[in-house]
Every structure is written in structure tokens, then in C-alpha cells.
């Protein structure tokens, strides 16, 4: 089945073990929202931000599934007991710091930037050697996390 538009589902993560940071988001020039999931279409401008704090260090991370592997929750037809349920497959995730956005309180994670070239090259070669031909840097489901460090304490 083919779709006219590609959807991008973005989940903004918070860790309950530390004081949570609220990530606000907006699509194009729309209103800022504090939603935990947003659904921009491919080509729309996504902007993320957090409240500024003086004297703090900020790090942004993108988290995405490792789709270089075949996951399964049932036996294949060629295996003993075909299609038998074997339990939920564990999906592995990659967490990469978006270093080009360090110490920025507002970012556009999919905008082209010179520093992003290194990230794109890494992903290109990672896909080649891990057979992850389905990974797209700006289409699919992504999670963003932010860490704010101030006086030795980290909030996520």
C-alpha cells in the first residue's frame, strides 16, 4: 500500500527517575505544544525547545530502532511448529547525541546543517554494513531526549 504522504511520529521522552524536563514542539509556524507525541508530515518544519536556564549544559539525543535485524514473535513457516507464538521480540534502539545542537535551547532536528554531514555520513556507512536499508533519517518514528546538566545534577 502506498501513501501520498510519509508520516513522522515523534515521541518526546522523559525519565521519571529524575526531575523531568518538558520539551515543547511545533510544526511549521503553528502553536507550541507540550504533547508527548506529534505527527508532522514529511517536509514540514519541526522545532523543539525547552525552557532556558542560565549556567546549564544542554544535550539533545535522537533515539531510533535498530532495523538492521529481523525481529520475530512467532516461528517462521520453515521452522518447527510454524507460526507458533514465541513471545515478544526485543527491539534494540540506538541513542545518538545530536552534537551540533549542544547548548541550544531550541532546535530544528531535521534542518540541513554542515555539522549534520558527519552524522549523515555515519548513518550512511552504518546502514551499508548493517544492512539497514529501511532506516530514513527524517521519516519514521523517532524519539528525542534532552539532558540539562546544572551544578552536577542532570534532568532529562
Backbone as a printed PyTorch tensor [residue, N CA C, xyz], in Angstrom:
tensor([[[  0.8470,  -1.1680,   0.0000],
         [  0.0000,   0.0000,   0.0000],
         [  0.8960,   1.2360,   0.0000]],

        [[  0.5990,   2.1950,  -0.8360],
         [  1.3870,   3.4120,  -0.9240],
         [  0.5710,   4.5810,  -0.3800]],

        [[  1.2620,   5.4760,   0.2990],
         [  0.6170,   6.6370,   0.8770],
         [  1.1330,   7.8810,   0.1730]],

        [[  0.2860,   8.8760,   0.0560],
         [  0.6630,  10.1340,  -0.5760],
         [  1.6900,  10.8770,   0.2670]],

        [[  1.5740,  10.8090,   1.5720],
         [  2.4890,  11.4990,   2.4850],
         [  3.1460,  10.4800,   3.3930]],

        [[  4.3230,  10.7970,   3.8160],
         [  5.0040,   9.9780,   4.8060],
         [  4.7560,  10.6090,   6.1680]],

        [[  4.4960,   9.8020,   7.1370],
         [  4.2690,  10.3120,   8.4780],
         [  5.5260,  10.1750,   9.3030]],

        [[  5.7200,  11.1060,  10.1960],
         [  6.8520,  11.0960,  11.1070],
         [  6.2710,  11.1810,  12.5040]],

        [[  6.3900,  10.0950,  13.2440],
         [  5.8820,  10.0900,  14.6190],
         [  7.0540,  10.3760,  15.5300]],

        [[  6.8950,  11.3620,  16.3670],
         [  7.9730,  11.7680,  17.2430],
         [  7.4830,  11.6990,  18.6740]],

        [[  8.2210,  10.9670,  19.4660],
         [  7.8920,  10.8480,  20.8730],
         [  8.9650,  11.5700,  21.6690]],

        [[  8.5460,  12.3680,  22.6040],
         [  9.4570,  13.1270,  23.4240],
         [  9.5340,  12.4320,  24.7790]],

        [[ 10.7260,  11.9610,  25.1270],
         [ 10.8900,  11.1060,  26.2960],
         [ 11.1960,  11.8910,  27.5620]],

        [[ 10.6900,  11.4030,  28.6470],
         [ 11.0260,  11.9190,  29.9700],
         [ 11.3700,  10.7340,  30.8440]],

        [[ 12.3320,  10.9010,  31.7200],
         [ 12.7610,   9.8410,  32.6200],
         [ 12.2180,  10.1730,  34.0030]],

        [[ 11.4110,   9.3070,  34.5720],
         [ 10.7550,   9.6050,  35.8430],
         [ 11.6970,   9.5060,  37.0360]],

        [[ 12.9290,   8.9960,  36.8410],
         [ 13.8460,   8.8530,  37.9720],
         [ 14.5180,  10.1730,  38.3320]],

        [[ 14.4060,  11.1670,  37.4850],
         [ 14.9630,  12.4870,  37.7600],
         [ 13.8900,  13.5200,  37.4560]],

        [[ 14.1460,  14.7510,  37.8730],
         [ 13.1770,  15.8050,  37.5920],
         [ 13.0130,  15.9360,  36.0830]],

        [[ 11.7970,  15.8660,  35.6120],
         [ 11.5240,  15.8560,  34.1740],
         [ 11.6630,  17.2440,  33.5700]],

        [[ 12.1580,  17.2760,  32.3570],
         [ 12.2350,  18.4850,  31.5550],
         [ 11.1100,  18.4040,  30.5390]],

        [[ 10.3920,  19.4740,  30.3490],
         [  9.2960,  19.4910,  29.3870],
         [  9.8330,  19.9790,  28.0440]],

        [[  9.6910,  19.1390,  27.0250],
         [ 10.0620,  19.5240,  25.6650],
         [  8.7930,  20.0200,  24.9720]],

        [[  8.8720,  21.2240,  24.4530],
         [  7.7630,  21.7650,  23.6760],
         [  8.0840,  21.5990,  22.1930]],

        [[  7.0590,  21.4740,  21.3900],
         [  7.2750,  21.2710,  19.9590],
         [  6.2570,  22.0700,  19.1660]],

        [[  6.6380,  22.3170,  17.9260],
         [  5.6790,  22.9170,  16.9950],
         [  6.0220,  22.4680,  15.5790]],

        [[  4.9880,  22.4240,  14.7700],
         [  5.1230,  22.0490,  13.3720],
         [  4.9300,  23.3030,  12.5410]],

        [[  5.8740,  23.5460,  11.6230],
         [  5.9080,  24.7620,  10.8180],
         [  5.8490,  25.9690,  11.7520]],

        [[  4.9210,  26.8770,  11.5530],
         [  4.8110,  28.0620,  12.4130],
         [  3.5990,  27.9720,  13.3320]],

        [[  3.1580,  26.7520,  13.6330],
         [  1.9930,  26.5400,  14.4780],
         [  2.2720,  26.8700,  15.9330]],

        [[  1.2900,  26.6130,  16.7560],
         [  1.3980,  26.8980,  18.1910],
         [  2.3370,  25.8990,  18.8630]],

        [[  3.0220,  26.3480,  19.9100],
         [  3.8710,  25.4650,  20.7120],
         [  2.9810,  24.5260,  21.5120]],

        [[  3.3750,  23.2480,  21.5790],
         [  2.6090,  22.2430,  22.3120],
         [  3.5200,  21.4800,  23.2560]],

        [[  2.9420,  21.0010,  24.3500],
         [  3.6780,  20.1830,  25.3100],
         [  3.2950,  18.7130,  25.1740]],

        [[  2.8840,  18.3110,  23.9940],
         [  2.4380,  16.9380,  23.7460],
         [  3.6190,  15.9760,  23.8070]],

        [[  3.3420,  14.7280,  24.1940],
         [  4.3980,  13.7160,  24.2460],
         [  4.5960,  13.0320,  22.8970]],

        [[  3.6690,  13.1880,  21.9820],
         [  3.8170,  12.6310,  20.6360],
         [  3.2390,  13.6250,  19.6270]],

        [[  3.9400,  13.7970,  18.5230],
         [  3.4740,  14.6780,  17.4660],
         [  3.6200,  13.9470,  16.1360]],

        [[  2.8960,  14.4010,  15.1260],
         [  2.8490,  13.6870,  13.8580],
         [  2.9990,  14.6300,  12.6600]],

        [[  4.1760,  15.2010,  12.4510],
         [  4.3490,  16.0500,  11.2740],
         [  4.4550,  15.1990,  10.0080]],

        [[  4.1110,  15.7900,   8.8810],
         [  4.2770,  15.1350,   7.5910],
         [  5.6850,  15.4070,   7.0760]],

        [[  6.1660,  14.5340,   6.2070],
         [  7.4800,  14.7430,   5.6130],
         [  7.4890,  16.1010,   4.9240]],

        [[  8.5400,  16.8690,   5.1900],
         [  8.6680,  18.1890,   4.5890],
         [  8.2270,  19.3220,   5.4890]],

        [[  7.4590,  19.0270,   6.5380],
         [  7.0750,  20.0790,   7.4630],
         [  8.2440,  20.3720,   8.3980]],

        [[  8.3450,  21.6110,   8.8300],
         [  9.4250,  22.0320,   9.7110],
         [  9.0640,  21.6890,  11.1550]],

        [[  9.9460,  20.9710,  11.8100],
         [  9.7600,  20.6020,  13.2100],
         [ 10.7230,  21.4050,  14.0640]],

        [[ 10.2150,  22.0200,  15.1280],
         [ 11.0500,  22.7610,  16.0670],
         [ 10.7710,  22.2450,  17.4630]],

        [[ 11.8420,  22.0080,  18.2270],
         [ 11.7460,  21.5620,  19.6170],
         [ 12.4290,  22.5900,  20.4980]],

        [[ 11.9180,  22.7730,  21.7240],
         [ 12.5820,  23.6910,  22.6480],
         [ 12.3080,  23.2900,  24.0860]],

        [[ 13.1690,  23.7750,  24.9530],
         [ 12.9910,  23.6400,  26.4010],
         [ 13.2330,  25.0150,  27.0170]],

        [[ 12.7770,  25.1980,  28.2530],
         [ 12.9610,  26.4780,  28.9400],
         [ 14.4410,  26.7230,  29.2090]],

        [[ 14.8780,  27.9440,  28.9990],
         [ 16.2800,  28.3150,  29.2110],
         [ 16.6060,  28.3610,  30.7020]],

        [[ 17.8330,  27.9490,  31.0080],
         [ 18.3610,  28.0550,  32.3700],
         [ 19.7980,  28.5430,  32.2680]],

        [[ 20.1190,  29.6130,  32.9560],
         [ 21.4830,  30.1280,  32.8780],
         [ 22.4480,  29.1670,  33.5790]],

        [[ 23.6340,  29.0500,  33.0240],
         [ 24.6770,  28.2200,  33.6200],
         [ 24.4950,  26.7190,  33.4420]],

        [[ 23.6210,  26.3040,  32.5610],
         [ 23.3590,  24.8760,  32.3590],
         [ 23.9380,  24.4200,  31.0230]],

        [[ 24.2480,  23.1410,  30.9490],
         [ 24.6850,  22.4990,  29.7100],
         [ 23.5280,  21.6650,  29.1910]],

        [[ 23.2700,  21.7520,  27.9070],
         [ 22.1410,  21.0100,  27.3300],
         [ 22.6540,  20.0790,  26.2450]],

        [[ 22.1180,  18.8590,  26.2390],
         [ 22.4520,  17.8570,  25.2250],
         [ 21.1580,  17.2630,  24.6760]],

        [[ 21.0470,  17.2170,  23.3690],
         [ 19.9010,  16.6290,  22.6830],
         [ 20.2960,  15.2670,  22.1460]],

        [[ 19.3760,  14.3110,  22.2150],
         [ 19.6120,  12.9610,  21.7170],
         [ 18.4660,  12.5470,  20.8070]],

        [[ 18.8110,  11.7700,  19.7850],
         [ 17.8010,  11.1290,  18.9480],
         [ 17.8990,   9.6380,  19.2110]],

        [[ 16.7680,   9.0070,  19.4030],
         [ 16.7070,   7.5840,  19.7000],
         [ 15.8740,   6.9310,  18.6020]],

        [[ 16.4230,   5.8860,  17.9740],
         [ 15.7130,   5.2320,  16.8850],
         [ 15.9580,   3.7370,  16.9270]],

        [[ 15.0290,   2.9470,  16.3820],
         [ 15.1560,   1.4920,  16.4310],
         [ 16.2420,   0.9900,  15.4830]],

        [[ 16.9090,  -0.0970,  15.8850],
         [ 17.8750,  -0.7770,  15.0290],
         [ 17.0810,  -1.6900,  14.1100]],

        [[ 16.9250,  -1.2790,  12.8760],
         [ 16.1340,  -2.0840,  11.9490],
         [ 17.0230,  -2.8700,  10.9900]],

        [[ 18.2800,  -3.0740,  11.3810],
         [ 19.1730,  -3.8880,  10.5690],
         [ 18.9260,  -5.3700,  10.8110]],

        [[ 18.1560,  -5.6910,  11.8410],
         [ 17.8730,  -7.0810,  12.2020],
         [ 16.4470,  -7.4550,  11.8240]],

        [[ 16.2330,  -8.7540,  11.6760],
         [ 14.8710,  -9.2600,  11.5240],
         [ 14.3600,  -9.6290,  12.9090]],

        [[ 13.2660,  -9.0530,  13.2940],
         [ 12.6440,  -9.3650,  14.5800],
         [ 11.4610, -10.2890,  14.3300]],

        [[ 11.1840, -11.1430,  15.2810],
         [ 10.0210, -12.0160,  15.1070],
         [  9.4080, -12.3310,  16.4630]],

        [[  8.1030, -12.6230,  16.4570],
         [  7.4170, -13.0330,  17.6760],
         [  6.7110, -14.3770,  17.4660]],

        [[  6.9710, -14.9880,  16.3060],
         [  6.4230, -16.3140,  16.0050],
         [  7.4230, -17.0540,  15.1230]],

        [[  7.3790, -18.3730,  15.1550],
         [  8.2710, -19.1730,  14.3160],
         [  7.9580, -18.9330,  12.8470]],

        [[  9.0000, -18.9930,  12.0320],
         [  8.8080, -18.8880,  10.5860],
         [  8.1510, -20.1670,  10.0710]],

        [[  7.5930, -20.0970,   8.8650],
         [  6.9020, -21.2530,   8.2850],
         [  7.8450, -22.4310,   8.0510]],

        [[  9.1300, -22.1750,   7.8950],
         [ 10.1030, -23.2390,   7.6530],
         [ 10.6240, -23.8800,   8.9420]],

        [[ 10.2530, -23.3330,  10.0890],
         [ 10.7380, -23.8510,  11.3700],
         [  9.7550, -24.8490,  11.9640]],

        [[ 10.2410, -25.5770,  12.9810],
         [  9.3660, -26.4970,  13.7180],
         [  8.2490, -25.6780,  14.3690]],

        [[  7.0480, -26.2300,  14.3940],
         [  5.8690, -25.5180,  14.9180],
         [  5.6970, -24.1600,  14.2320]],

        [[  5.4690, -24.1770,  12.9100],
         [  5.3550, -22.9150,  12.1730],
         [  4.2840, -21.9960,  12.7650]],

        [[  4.6040, -20.7240,  12.7870],
         [  3.7130, -19.6470,  13.2440],
         [  3.3730, -19.7150,  14.7340]],

        [[  4.0300, -20.5990,  15.4600],
         [  3.7830, -20.6670,  16.9050],
         [  4.3400, -19.4160,  17.5620]],

        [[  3.5540, -18.8560,  18.4450],
         [  3.9480, -17.6620,  19.2000],
         [  5.1540, -17.9960,  20.0750]],

        [[  6.1970, -17.1680,  20.0250],
         [  7.3860, -17.3920,  20.8520],
         [  7.6270, -16.2340,  21.8110]],

        [[  6.7570, -15.2660,  21.8160],
         [  6.8930, -14.1230,  22.7220],
         [  7.2990, -12.8760,  21.9640]],

        [[  7.1880, -11.7710,  22.6290],
         [  7.5230, -10.5000,  22.0050],
         [  9.0180, -10.4400,  21.7110]],

        [[  9.3650, -10.0120,  20.4990],
         [ 10.7600,  -9.7920,  20.1540],
         [ 11.2390,  -8.4990,  20.7950]],

        [[ 12.4830,  -8.4880,  21.2490],
         [ 13.0590,  -7.2870,  21.8660],
         [ 13.7060,  -6.4440,  20.7680]],

        [[ 13.2410,  -5.2320,  20.6210],
         [ 13.7810,  -4.3260,  19.6140],
         [ 14.8980,  -3.5110,  20.2560]],

        [[ 16.0500,  -3.5090,  19.6290],
         [ 17.1880,  -2.7370,  20.1130],
         [ 17.1010,  -1.3120,  19.5730]],

        [[ 17.5480,  -0.3520,  20.3780],
         [ 17.4960,   1.0510,  19.9970],
         [ 18.8790,   1.6660,  20.0540]],

        [[ 19.0990,   2.6430,  19.2190],
         [ 20.3340,   3.4020,  19.1720],
         [ 20.0400,   4.7910,  19.7330]],

        [[ 20.9220,   5.2860,  20.5970],
         [ 20.7850,   6.6360,  21.1570],
         [ 22.0150,   7.4120,  20.7460]],

        [[ 21.8100,   8.4730,  19.9730],
         [ 22.9280,   9.2750,  19.4970],
         [ 22.7360,  10.7240,  19.9040]],

        [[ 23.8080,  11.2910,  20.4460],
         [ 23.7410,  12.7130,  20.7660],
         [ 23.7870,  13.5090,  19.4700]],

        [[ 22.9600,  14.5130,  19.3940],
         [ 22.9630,  15.4410,  18.2660],
         [ 23.9230,  16.5670,  18.6400]],

        [[ 25.2130,  16.3100,  18.4770],
         [ 26.2490,  17.2140,  18.9810],
         [ 26.1590,  18.6110,  18.3770]],

        [[ 25.6290,  18.7200,  17.1740],
         [ 25.5240,  20.0360,  16.5440],
         [ 24.5410,  20.9400,  17.2810]],

        [[ 23.7340,  20.3690,  18.1780],
         [ 22.7550,  21.1600,  18.9320],
         [ 23.1310,  21.3250,  20.4060]],

        [[ 24.3570,  20.9720,  20.7740],
         [ 24.7510,  21.0950,  22.1780],
         [ 24.6300,  22.5570,  22.6230]],

        [[ 24.0440,  22.7180,  23.8010],
         [ 23.8300,  24.0240,  24.4400],
         [ 22.8490,  24.9180,  23.6860]],

        [[ 22.0160,  24.3420,  22.8330],
         [ 20.9570,  25.1040,  22.1720],
         [ 19.6270,  24.7550,  22.8240]],

        [[ 18.8580,  25.7720,  23.1430],
         [ 17.5800,  25.5800,  23.8300],
         [ 16.4360,  25.3490,  22.8520]],

        [[ 16.6570,  25.7000,  21.6100],
         [ 15.6480,  25.4890,  20.5850],
         [ 16.3620,  24.9180,  19.3600]],

        [[ 15.8070,  23.8300,  18.8100],
         [ 16.4560,  23.1730,  17.6690],
         [ 15.4410,  22.8140,  16.5890]],

        [[ 15.9510,  22.6220,  15.3940],
         [ 15.1850,  22.0520,  14.2800],
         [ 15.9720,  20.8120,  13.8450]],

        [[ 15.6340,  19.6430,  14.4130],
         [ 16.4820,  18.4620,  14.2480],
         [ 16.6460,  17.9490,  12.8300]],

        [[ 15.7760,  18.3030,  11.9050],
         [ 15.8920,  17.7770,  10.5540],
         [ 16.3550,  18.8170,   9.5400]],

        [[ 16.7480,  19.9960,  10.0130],
         [ 17.2660,  21.0190,   9.1170],
         [ 18.6730,  20.6400,   8.6730]],

        [[ 18.9960,  20.9440,   7.4450],
         [ 20.3340,  20.6690,   6.9260],
         [ 21.3200,  21.6360,   7.5660]],

        [[ 22.3930,  21.0840,   8.1010],
         [ 23.4680,  21.8750,   8.6740],
         [ 24.7780,  21.2070,   8.2990]],

        [[ 25.8360,  21.9900,   8.2450],
         [ 27.1340,  21.4370,   7.8830],
         [ 27.5530,  20.3440,   8.8660]],

        [[ 27.3710,  20.5820,  10.1740],
         [ 27.7500,  19.5850,  11.1780],
         [ 26.9430,  18.3060,  11.0190]],

        [[ 25.7710,  18.4060,  10.4640],
         [ 24.9050,  17.2410,  10.2820],
         [ 25.5060,  16.2940,   9.2390]],

        [[ 26.3890,  16.8070,   8.3690],
         [ 27.0100,  15.9820,   7.3370],
         [ 27.7370,  14.7920,   7.9500]],

        [[ 28.4390,  14.9960,   9.0520],
         [ 29.1490,  13.9080,   9.7200],
         [ 28.1440,  12.8550,  10.1950]],

        [[ 27.0500,  13.3060,  10.8000],
         [ 26.0000,  12.3890,  11.2620],
         [ 25.4200,  11.6160,  10.0810]],

        [[ 25.1590,  12.2910,   8.9660],
         [ 24.6010,  11.6360,   7.7830],
         [ 25.5740,  10.6100,   7.2000]],

        [[ 26.8590,  10.9520,   7.1370],
         [ 27.8560,  10.0000,   6.6260],
         [ 27.9540,   8.7740,   7.5230]],

        [[ 27.9570,   9.0000,   8.8350],
         [ 27.9910,   7.8730,   9.7700],
         [ 26.7990,   6.9490,   9.5290]],

        [[ 25.6100,   7.5220,   9.4120],
         [ 24.4070,   6.7170,   9.1890],
         [ 24.4490,   5.9910,   7.8500]],

        [[ 25.0020,   6.6400,   6.8200],
         [ 25.0910,   6.0040,   5.5120],
         [ 25.9480,   4.7350,   5.5920]],

        [[ 27.1340,   4.8550,   6.1880],
         [ 28.0190,   3.6880,   6.2800],
         [ 27.4940,   2.6630,   7.2760]],

        [[ 26.8470,   3.1260,   8.3450],
         [ 26.2450,   2.2010,   9.3130],
         [ 25.1920,   1.3480,   8.6270]],

        [[ 24.3960,   1.9800,   7.7520],
         [ 23.3640,   1.2390,   7.0120],
         [ 23.9920,   0.2280,   6.0650]],

        [[ 25.0790,   0.6160,   5.3950],
         [ 25.7160,  -0.3010,   4.4500],
         [ 26.2060,  -1.5790,   5.1320]],

        [[ 26.8470,  -1.4090,   6.2670],
         [ 27.4500,  -2.5580,   6.9350],
         [ 26.4730,  -3.3200,   7.8140]],

        [[ 25.3560,  -2.7190,   8.1390],
         [ 24.3620,  -3.3930,   8.9660],
         [ 23.1010,  -3.7360,   8.1830]],

        [[ 23.1350,  -3.5380,   6.8840],
         [ 22.0080,  -3.8830,   6.0160],
         [ 20.7020,  -3.2250,   6.4620]],

        [[ 20.8010,  -2.0190,   6.9510],
         [ 19.6140,  -1.3080,   7.4310],
         [ 19.0960,  -0.3780,   6.3380]],

        [[ 18.6940,  -0.9430,   5.2410],
         [ 18.2690,  -0.1310,   4.1090],
         [ 16.9350,   0.5580,   4.3530]],

        [[ 16.2430,   0.1930,   5.4050],
         [ 14.9370,   0.7790,   5.6790],
         [ 15.0170,   2.0340,   6.5380]],

        [[ 16.1890,   2.3030,   7.1470],
         [ 16.3310,   3.4720,   8.0110],
         [ 16.3150,   4.7430,   7.1730]],

        [[ 15.4930,   5.6850,   7.5610],
         [ 15.4470,   7.0040,   6.9450],
         [ 15.6160,   8.0240,   8.0510]],

        [[ 16.4960,   8.9880,   7.8550],
         [ 16.7910,   9.9290,   8.9360],
         [ 15.6510,  10.8830,   9.2550]],

        [[ 14.6930,  11.0390,   8.3250],
         [ 13.6300,  12.0110,   8.5720],
         [ 12.2270,  11.4580,   8.3350]],

        [[ 12.0860,  10.1390,   8.2200],
         [ 10.7820,   9.5200,   8.0570],
         [ 10.7210,   8.3110,   8.9780]],

        [[  9.6540,   8.1590,   9.7020],
         [  9.5120,   7.0240,  10.6050],
         [  9.1840,   7.4950,  11.9990]],

        [[  9.4770,   6.6640,  12.9670],
         [  9.2620,   7.0120,  14.3750],
         [ 10.6010,   7.3220,  15.0190]],

        [[ 10.6640,   8.4570,  15.6900],
         [ 11.8790,   8.8680,  16.3750],
         [ 11.5110,   9.3290,  17.7740]],

        [[ 12.4550,   9.2220,  18.6380],
         [ 12.2910,   9.7290,  19.9830],
         [ 13.4030,  10.7360,  20.2130]],

        [[ 13.0600,  11.8200,  20.8640],
         [ 14.0620,  12.8160,  21.2230],
         [ 14.1100,  12.9180,  22.7380]],

        [[ 15.3120,  13.0830,  23.2300],
         [ 15.5170,  13.2430,  24.6650],
         [ 16.4650,  14.4170,  24.8510]],

        [[ 16.2700,  15.1490,  25.9180],
         [ 17.1580,  16.2560,  26.2320],
         [ 17.6630,  16.0550,  27.6610]],

        [[ 18.9250,  16.3800,  27.8790],
         [ 19.5080,  16.3460,  29.2200],
         [ 20.0230,  17.7430,  29.5340]],

        [[ 19.6420,  18.2390,  30.6970],
         [ 20.1120,  19.5430,  31.1540],
         [ 20.9230,  19.3070,  32.4160]],

        [[ 22.1910,  19.6740,  32.3530],
         [ 23.0900,  19.4820,  33.4960],
         [ 23.4240,  20.8350,  34.1110]],

        [[ 23.2060,  20.9220,  35.4170],
         [ 23.4930,  22.1570,  36.1350],
         [ 23.9700,  21.8010,  37.5280]],

        [[ 25.1510,  22.2950,  37.8850],
         [ 25.7600,  22.0300,  39.2070],
         [ 25.8090,  20.5320,  39.5230]],

        [[ 26.1800,  19.7230,  38.5360],
         [ 26.3420,  18.2950,  38.7460],
         [ 25.0690,  17.4780,  38.7410]],

        [[ 23.9230,  18.1080,  38.6040],
         [ 22.6510,  17.3820,  38.5470],
         [ 22.1430,  17.3690,  37.1170]],

        [[ 21.6370,  16.1940,  36.7140],
         [ 21.1250,  16.0520,  35.3490],
         [ 19.6180,  15.8380,  35.3950]],

        [[ 18.9290,  16.6430,  34.6070],
         [ 17.4850,  16.4640,  34.4210],
         [ 17.2560,  16.0460,  32.9820]],

        [[ 16.2930,  15.1160,  32.7830],
         [ 16.0180,  14.6100,  31.4370],
         [ 14.5720,  14.8740,  31.0810]]])
